[in-house]
Amino acid sequence: MMGEAKVRTRLRRPLAWPVAIVAFVLLPSAIAAFGTRAADAQVQRSPASEKASDRQTDDLAFFEKKAAFSKELGATHMLVTDGLPPATWEMDPADPYPMWFVHHASLLIIFPPKELEPFVDARYAAETRDIMRQRCEVLGRFGLKGAWNANEPAVLPEAFFTAHPELRGPRIDQPNRSRKAYFAPNVDEPEVLRMYRDAMQQLLKTCPEVEEFHWVTTDAGSGFDWAPSLYPGINGNSNDKDRPLSDRVAGFLINAQKAARDAGHEVEINLVPIEPRPWMTPTFSPDVLENTVRKLPRGLAVEGREGPDGRRFASVTTEGSAGAFYPIVGIVVPSISGADKEQHPARLMINFGDRTTVDFNYRLLKFTQGMPMRTLTERVTALRAFAATQVPEQQADNLVEVWSALNDVQHNLEVLNFGEMLRFGHVLNRWITRPMVPFPEKLTTEETKYYRPFLFQAKGEDQAADLADIQAMRPYEGWGARLLFQRTIEITVPRAQRALTLVEGIRAATKDEGGRTQWELLSKRLQALIYLLQSADDMVCYQAQLDRVKSLGVTPEPNPVLGYQSSWARTDLMELARREIDTMVDLNRVLESTHDPILDLAPTPGEETIMRLGPDITTAIKHKIDVMNAHWRDYDRLFTMPNP
């Protein structure tokens, strides 16, 4: 197969490395500043017995650390909705779709008006409000303002609409990814607008520092009546079908702004629909967008165009990075290609990521603050100077080369991103824990226990058995997709391997033990990245060959003649299966070699979800290996057995 040997270069080095205690490029001085607490609630760190209150205290301390860093870096705002507890009470064991909205900070769910209170989990709402209050108290101490990200108008519980059918708005679920219908409220109804006013005023009473809202619509459990882009098709309350969409959207935004103003606060809101891919219908056509913006006062915007004249909305500029290559943690890739951004934005917010990336982001932004980075030469010069503060001088060029190689990896993977490929494949589709076998539909419940409950698959068992069927998109289906996917991995893995080799050279050249330890940890994370890339290639190639063979409908010969050799297709499938087994053995060796986080894992088994891997990941991977090894003779039901 094309490029097979090159793509499958395996890393067989010993893994008896010292236990890493720091995150990516965390220097000893940074360790002293924040201790050795490298993992947070986002990664494997918490025993099952950890109390939620302890975790909340820890998270608040981390928020305060980010606030201090933000203030020092000249930021004006902080995101207050990042990492809030998911609304687990909205999850449904019979339907995966709520996982797209349980982690969004819906105004009406967190600050429910009286009509909604009987249908909302009171404990969740109270605990989330308390988190918001504490975070905003931190902002007040540091003189920072809050930014609120969410999806609106947001889905509400079906029981609420059963009790108040007159308030039911559009159906907003994606029919191929949901098993039930979900609805948002009808914002043409005065009662719904009053509910939003109440919620907005409750929010600002609890969190007066919030002054800017970023609302996404037409995605992940949100939408307006009669918007043409709604996933189930254009729909909504029949009584309001003829009302212009521009009036509906403008009225909703003006209502929220006025509610804040009546409570003594000035807020600004930017409503942004999901960016349509080529096959999608835009939420706002050019004429509807123009009409909507014209009806808005200052401080309100749609798609970044502020009313009433369409000027550019002066939104908060964000710098920093949450990390690359999820579910791998702790890898920040400074951008060499650059992006158009304001040199001195009036509003600035820093994205520090989690505890595995916060210190690196802080040091990078602190060092490059005020440096010219407009051109490629300026960016490389600035990054080279920063690199010399992180590694021995003779290794600074190599560190820049690491970042360049990882920039290439990111760029190459964009070809496969119908949603980030590693996240959609290894997490939502559980490639990392599901076995490659010829007849997955025949596996027992015991054999599927580590992956089947966590597949984001709503359509049934046929789709669930298909390794290439990700949320009913099938983006990597067929032989042509196999070739494209394989070629992408073929040119990407060597760049990741180049970065790994350079990092190992940096580790060898680093004299102090703390520095060597942090480069060892980065090496392990890069190894894990390479193994996930290899595994993804295995999955797509295997399914394409399996589909091809089954479509031929060839019945194996029960008694092959002496001298019959294994067919090309049989050899290909079995080689892919063996390669996947060996890749997973190597991945487990990396994961078990350190107590520091490599992957983003839920703190406890009960918190594993479709969107997040569980803490028993190595056990699940070992189970996958065992299941695959138990089904070698299944290939005899597909192919004539060799009889050499």
Coordinates of C-alpha atoms in Angstrom, one line a residue, residues 560-561 563-567 570 574 636 639-644:
P560 CA -8.8 -25.0 -0.4
V561 CA -6.4 -26.9 -2.6
G563 CA -0.8 -24.5 -2.3
Y564 CA -3.5 -21.9 -2.0
Q565 CA -2.0 -18.6 -0.8
S566 CA -3.6 -15.8 1.3
S567 CA -5.3 -13.3 -0.9
R570 CA -7.0 -11.0 3.5
M574 CA -5.0 -8.9 8.9
D636 CA -11.9 -17.4 7.8
F639 CA -11.8 -15.4 3.0
T640 CA -10.6 -18.8 1.7
M641 CA -7.9 -20.0 4.2
P642 CA -4.4 -20.3 2.8
N643 CA -3.2 -23.9 2.5
P644 CA 0.5 -23.6 1.5

